[in-house]
Amino acid sequence: AQKITQTQPGMFVQEKEAVTLDCTYDTSDQSYGLFWYKQPSSGEMIFLIYQGSYDEQNATEGRYSLNFQKARKSANLVISASQLGDSAMYFCAMREGDGGADGLTFGKGTHLIIQP
Amino acid sequence: DVKVTQSSRYLVKRTGEKVFLECVQDMDHENMFWYRQDPGLGLRLIYFSYDVKMKEKGDIPEGYSVSREKKERFSLILESASTNQTSMYLCASSLRHNEQFFGPGTRLTVL
């Protein structure tokens, strides 16, 4: 079974609209972390936002927020007021356990295209 | 700013060659990682290291080895490159369990 599932291979959204990118995860660990990364066409991976499994509040970073629903094992990324520069691949990822050295498990990504 | 650099952006090698991919980070991070990225598959973890001379296998270590002789440098080695190792290789580093910072990637083509 996939540990990170992103069900939207691609999305087209009008500029200035809000966007929700879906992510569900699967783990039996009590302690874990969830991450979202953006990868523009230039290829670099840009960290956007982090949510720890024990965090009670949803994480927010500027226009990005993470809609964390622990019981449903979902960690959707919400981008408010989308901009043309938001066009990119977006990856959801998970770190399991408390081990700081653990690698991340990534989803297959969502290709977001913002249209003017 | 954290900086993670990789020795090459593009590399072309022949089947059977030994290939070294180098990664250097300048923020004294304990943890370093190697991923490969393929279309439709996302990123997959090859190896990681949590300290000098320490290494752990990730999800797809077959055909690869790593070396970490200094804290800032983490090398990925393809002992005998094969065409199915044509991919984008991404190095990352992190401090404890915080976010990982990625390098620009090396696009490797094996002919």
mmCIF file of C-alpha atoms in Angstrom, chain B residues 52-97:
data_model
loop_
_atom_site.group_PDB
_atom_site.id
_atom_site.type_symbol
_atom_site.label_atom_id
_atom_site.label_comp_id
_atom_site.label_asym_id
_atom_site.label_seq_id
_atom_site.Cartn_x
_atom_site.Cartn_y
_atom_site.Cartn_z
ATOM 1 C CA VAL B 52 30.084 10.771 9.552
ATOM 2 C CA LYS B 53 30.827 7.231 8.370
ATOM 3 C CA MET B 54 27.268 6.152 9.194
ATOM 4 C CA LYS B 55 24.868 5.092 6.462
ATOM 5 C CA GLU B 56 21.460 3.497 6.223
ATOM 6 C CA LYS B 57 19.663 1.945 3.267
ATOM 7 C CA GLY B 58 16.558 3.636 2.018
ATOM 8 C CA ASP B 59 13.810 2.152 -0.103
ATOM 9 C CA ILE B 60 15.812 1.455 -3.270
ATOM 10 C CA PRO B 61 19.517 0.937 -2.405
ATOM 11 C CA GLU B 62 20.223 -1.793 -4.960
ATOM 12 C CA GLY B 63 22.978 -0.821 -7.375
ATOM 13 C CA TYR B 64 24.138 2.099 -5.234
ATOM 14 C CA SER B 65 26.551 2.736 -2.416
ATOM 15 C CA VAL B 66 27.412 5.868 -0.438
ATOM 16 C CA SER B 67 30.301 7.423 1.388
ATOM 17 C CA ARG B 68 30.384 10.043 4.134
ATOM 18 C CA GLU B 69 33.931 10.741 5.244
ATOM 19 C CA LYS B 70 33.254 14.351 6.272
ATOM 20 C CA LYS B 71 30.146 15.854 7.818
ATOM 21 C CA GLU B 72 29.513 18.252 4.964
ATOM 22 C CA ARG B 73 29.959 15.791 2.101
ATOM 23 C CA PHE B 74 27.823 12.827 1.055
ATOM 24 C CA SER B 75 28.697 10.887 -2.078
ATOM 25 C CA LEU B 76 26.510 8.528 -4.084
ATOM 26 C CA ILE B 77 28.344 5.846 -6.041
ATOM 27 C CA LEU B 78 27.083 3.766 -8.917
ATOM 28 C CA GLU B 79 29.583 0.912 -9.049
ATOM 29 C CA SER B 80 28.589 -0.154 -12.559
ATOM 30 C CA ALA B 81 26.080 2.187 -14.139
ATOM 31 C CA SER B 82 23.121 0.702 -15.965
ATOM 32 C CA THR B 83 20.526 2.301 -18.235
ATOM 33 C CA ASN B 84 17.797 1.890 -15.601
ATOM 34 C CA GLN B 85 19.760 4.263 -13.396
ATOM 35 C CA THR B 86 19.093 7.118 -15.793
ATOM 36 C CA SER B 87 17.263 9.558 -13.541
ATOM 37 C CA MET B 88 17.321 12.840 -11.643
ATOM 38 C CA TYR B 89 19.306 12.499 -8.421
ATOM 39 C CA LEU B 90 18.552 14.851 -5.552
ATOM 40 C CA CYS B 91 20.626 15.313 -2.439
ATOM 41 C CA ALA B 92 19.178 16.792 0.758
ATOM 42 C CA SER B 93 20.304 17.645 4.266
ATOM 43 C CA SER B 94 18.493 18.328 7.532
ATOM 44 C CA LEU B 95 19.052 19.181 11.147
ATOM 45 C CA ARG B 96 17.415 16.522 13.341
ATOM 46 C CA HIS B 97 13.798 15.983 12.201
#
